[in-house]
Short mmCIF file of C-alpha atoms in Angstrom, two decimals:
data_model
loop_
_atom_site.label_atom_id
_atom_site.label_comp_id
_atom_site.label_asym_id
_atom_site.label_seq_id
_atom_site.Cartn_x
_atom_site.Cartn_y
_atom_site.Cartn_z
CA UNK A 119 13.33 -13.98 13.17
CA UNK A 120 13.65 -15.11 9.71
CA UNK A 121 13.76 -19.05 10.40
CA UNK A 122 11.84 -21.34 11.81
CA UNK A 123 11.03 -19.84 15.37
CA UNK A 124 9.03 -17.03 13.04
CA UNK A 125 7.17 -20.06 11.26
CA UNK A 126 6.26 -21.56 15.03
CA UNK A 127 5.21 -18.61 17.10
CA UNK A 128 2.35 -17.33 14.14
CA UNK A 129 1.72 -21.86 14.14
CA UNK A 130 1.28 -21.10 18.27
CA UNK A 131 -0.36 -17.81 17.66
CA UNK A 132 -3.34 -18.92 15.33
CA UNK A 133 -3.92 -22.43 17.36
CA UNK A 134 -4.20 -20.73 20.54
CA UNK A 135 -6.64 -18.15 18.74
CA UNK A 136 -8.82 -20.79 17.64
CA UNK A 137 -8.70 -22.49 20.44
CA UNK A 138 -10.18 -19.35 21.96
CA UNK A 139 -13.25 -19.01 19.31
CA UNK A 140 -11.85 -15.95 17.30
CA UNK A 141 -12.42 -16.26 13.86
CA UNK A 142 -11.32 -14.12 10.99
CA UNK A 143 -8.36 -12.87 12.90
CA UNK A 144 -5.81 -11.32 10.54
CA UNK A 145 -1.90 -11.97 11.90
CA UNK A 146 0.71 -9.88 10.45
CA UNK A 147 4.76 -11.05 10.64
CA UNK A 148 7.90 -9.76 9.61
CA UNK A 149 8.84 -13.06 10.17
CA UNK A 150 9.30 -15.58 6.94
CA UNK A 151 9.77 -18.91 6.45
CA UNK A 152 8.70 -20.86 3.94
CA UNK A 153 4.65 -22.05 4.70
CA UNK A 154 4.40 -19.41 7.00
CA UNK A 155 1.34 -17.68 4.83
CA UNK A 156 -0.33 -20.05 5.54
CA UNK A 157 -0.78 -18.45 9.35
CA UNK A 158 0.33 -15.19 8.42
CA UNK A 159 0.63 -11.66 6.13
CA UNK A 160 4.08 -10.39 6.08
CA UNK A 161 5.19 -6.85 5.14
CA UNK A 162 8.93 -6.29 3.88
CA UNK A 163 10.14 -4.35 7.11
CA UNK A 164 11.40 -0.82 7.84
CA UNK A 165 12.43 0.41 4.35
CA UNK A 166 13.16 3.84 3.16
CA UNK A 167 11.57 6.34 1.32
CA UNK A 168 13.43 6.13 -1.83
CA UNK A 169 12.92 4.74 -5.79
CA UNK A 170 15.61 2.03 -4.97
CA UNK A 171 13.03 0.82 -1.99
CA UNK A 172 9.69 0.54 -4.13
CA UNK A 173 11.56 -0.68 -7.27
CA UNK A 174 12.69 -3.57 -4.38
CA UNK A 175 9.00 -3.93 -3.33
CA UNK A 176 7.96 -5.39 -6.63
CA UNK A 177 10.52 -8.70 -6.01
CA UNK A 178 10.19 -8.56 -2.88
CA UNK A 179 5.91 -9.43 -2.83
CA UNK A 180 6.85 -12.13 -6.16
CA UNK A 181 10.00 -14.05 -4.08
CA UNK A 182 7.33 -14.17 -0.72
CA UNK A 183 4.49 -15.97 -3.38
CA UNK A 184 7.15 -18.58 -4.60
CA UNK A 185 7.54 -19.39 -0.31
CA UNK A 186 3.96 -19.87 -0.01
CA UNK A 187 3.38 -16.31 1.68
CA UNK A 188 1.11 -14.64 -0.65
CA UNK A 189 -0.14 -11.88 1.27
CA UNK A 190 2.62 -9.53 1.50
CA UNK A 191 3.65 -6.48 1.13
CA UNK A 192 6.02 -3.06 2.39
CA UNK A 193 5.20 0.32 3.79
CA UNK A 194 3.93 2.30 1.11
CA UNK A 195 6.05 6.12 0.34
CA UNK A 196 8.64 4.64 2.67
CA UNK A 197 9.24 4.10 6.24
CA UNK A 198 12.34 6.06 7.47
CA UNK A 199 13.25 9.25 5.98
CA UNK A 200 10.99 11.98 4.45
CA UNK A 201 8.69 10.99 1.48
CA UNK A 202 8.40 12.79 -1.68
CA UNK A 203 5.12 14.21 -3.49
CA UNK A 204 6.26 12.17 -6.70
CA UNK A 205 7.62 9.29 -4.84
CA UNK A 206 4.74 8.63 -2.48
CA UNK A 207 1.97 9.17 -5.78
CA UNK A 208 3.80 6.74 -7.68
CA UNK A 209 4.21 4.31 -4.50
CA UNK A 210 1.00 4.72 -4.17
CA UNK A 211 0.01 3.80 -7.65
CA UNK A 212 2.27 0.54 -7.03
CA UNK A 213 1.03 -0.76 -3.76
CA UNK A 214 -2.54 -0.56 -4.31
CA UNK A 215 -1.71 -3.49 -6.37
CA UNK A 216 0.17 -5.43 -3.81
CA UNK A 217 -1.99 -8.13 -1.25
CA UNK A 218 -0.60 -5.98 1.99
CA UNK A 219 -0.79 -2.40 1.59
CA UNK A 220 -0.28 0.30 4.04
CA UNK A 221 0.92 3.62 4.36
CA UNK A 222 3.17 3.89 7.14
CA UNK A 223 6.16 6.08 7.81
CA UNK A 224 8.10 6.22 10.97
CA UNK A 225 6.94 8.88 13.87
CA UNK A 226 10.43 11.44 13.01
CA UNK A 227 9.54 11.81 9.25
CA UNK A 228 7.40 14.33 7.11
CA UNK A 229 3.22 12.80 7.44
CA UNK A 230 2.58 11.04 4.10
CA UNK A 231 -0.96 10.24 4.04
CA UNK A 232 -2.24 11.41 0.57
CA UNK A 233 -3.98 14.53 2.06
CA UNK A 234 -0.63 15.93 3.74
CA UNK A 235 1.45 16.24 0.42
CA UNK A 236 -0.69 18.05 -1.74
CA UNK A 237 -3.66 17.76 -4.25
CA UNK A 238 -1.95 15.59 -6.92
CA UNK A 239 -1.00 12.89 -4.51
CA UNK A 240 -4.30 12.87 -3.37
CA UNK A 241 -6.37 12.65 -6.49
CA UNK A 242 -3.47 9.64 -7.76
CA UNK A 243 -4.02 7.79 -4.25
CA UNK A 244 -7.87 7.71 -5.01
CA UNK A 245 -8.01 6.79 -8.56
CA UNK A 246 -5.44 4.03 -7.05
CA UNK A 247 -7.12 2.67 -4.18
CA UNK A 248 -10.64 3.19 -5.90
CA UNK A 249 -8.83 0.23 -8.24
CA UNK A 250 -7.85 -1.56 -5.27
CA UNK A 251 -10.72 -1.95 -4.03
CA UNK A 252 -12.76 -3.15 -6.82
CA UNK A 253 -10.34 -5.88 -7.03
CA UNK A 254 -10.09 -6.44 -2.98
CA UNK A 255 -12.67 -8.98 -2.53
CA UNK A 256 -12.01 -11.43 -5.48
CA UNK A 257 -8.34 -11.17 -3.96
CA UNK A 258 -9.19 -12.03 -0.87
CA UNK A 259 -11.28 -14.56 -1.63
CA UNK A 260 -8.46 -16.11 -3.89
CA UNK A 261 -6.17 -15.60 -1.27
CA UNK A 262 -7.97 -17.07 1.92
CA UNK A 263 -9.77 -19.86 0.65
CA UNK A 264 -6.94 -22.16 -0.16
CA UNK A 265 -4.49 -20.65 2.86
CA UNK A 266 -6.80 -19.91 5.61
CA UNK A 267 -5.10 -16.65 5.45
CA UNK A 268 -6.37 -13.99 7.20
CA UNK A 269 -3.92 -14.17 10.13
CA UNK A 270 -0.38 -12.31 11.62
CA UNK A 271 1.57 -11.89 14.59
CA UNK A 272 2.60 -9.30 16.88
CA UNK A 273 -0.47 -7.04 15.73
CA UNK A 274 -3.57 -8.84 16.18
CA UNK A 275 -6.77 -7.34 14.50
CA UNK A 276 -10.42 -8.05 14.30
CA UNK A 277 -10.27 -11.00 17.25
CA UNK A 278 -14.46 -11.58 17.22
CA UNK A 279 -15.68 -14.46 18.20
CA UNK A 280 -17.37 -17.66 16.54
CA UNK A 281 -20.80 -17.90 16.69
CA UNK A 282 -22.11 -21.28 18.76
CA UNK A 283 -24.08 -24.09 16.91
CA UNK A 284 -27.11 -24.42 18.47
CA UNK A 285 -28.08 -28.19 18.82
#
């Protein structure tokens, strides 16, 4: 998926959902190809819960910018494997920085959302994501204006639709 069919189905996706009146409809890839933020967020993939996997997250979010995808980002404390307390605080700390940001762990590991591991991870996530989103909307706004980002594909979110002109 990481050539140009990637680029064309999220180009097919977003026509066909303005076509249909949705506005504001956020598309999410793993898909890349250079242009393709322009119709969609990607996130990095599965990765693993492990130092060597965030340290690649930081790279991984500046490469994506220089292809003209700059809403990007990877699964925060890790996808496979079990999590840490000290991993998934300090992942935490890193990806409330990062355009995409999610916590998401596949269904056979430990849960990681801050209130499963533990006081400490859950006061660092807030502090974090209390920065986040204080920054969030001049982000976005930076982000979608010049991009018409707001899009991805396989997961579709927020489909509403346009409001008609009234003549």
């Amino acid at each position: 998926w990481h050539n140009i069919n990637g680029l064309a189905e999220n180009m097919v996706t977003r026509k066909v959902l303005d076509n249909l009146g949705y506005e504001d409809v956020f598309l999410l890839s793993r898909a890349n190809y250079p242009g393709l933020g322009k119709y969609s967020a990607i996130w990095s993939g599965d990765n693993a819960a492990n130092y060597e996997f965030m340290q690649l997250s930081i790279p991984h979010a500046f490469s994506y910018n220089i292809y003209g995808i700059p809403f990007t980002g990877s699964d925060i404390c890790g996808f496979a494997w079990n999590t840490t307390e000290q991993l998934c605080a300090r992942w935490m700390q890193l990806g409330a920085f990062f355009p995409f940001s999610r916590n998401h762990n596949a269904i056979d590991a430990i849960d990681q959302e801050p209130y499963a591991l533990g006081e400490d991870v859950l006061i660092t996530s807030r502090v974090s994501l209390k920065a986040r989103y204080s920054l969030l909307k001049l982000s976005l706004i930076h982000i979608s204006e010049p991009t018409r980002l707001l899009s991805i594909s396989y997961a579709v979110f927020c489909l509403k639709k346009k409001k008609k002109q009234i003549s």
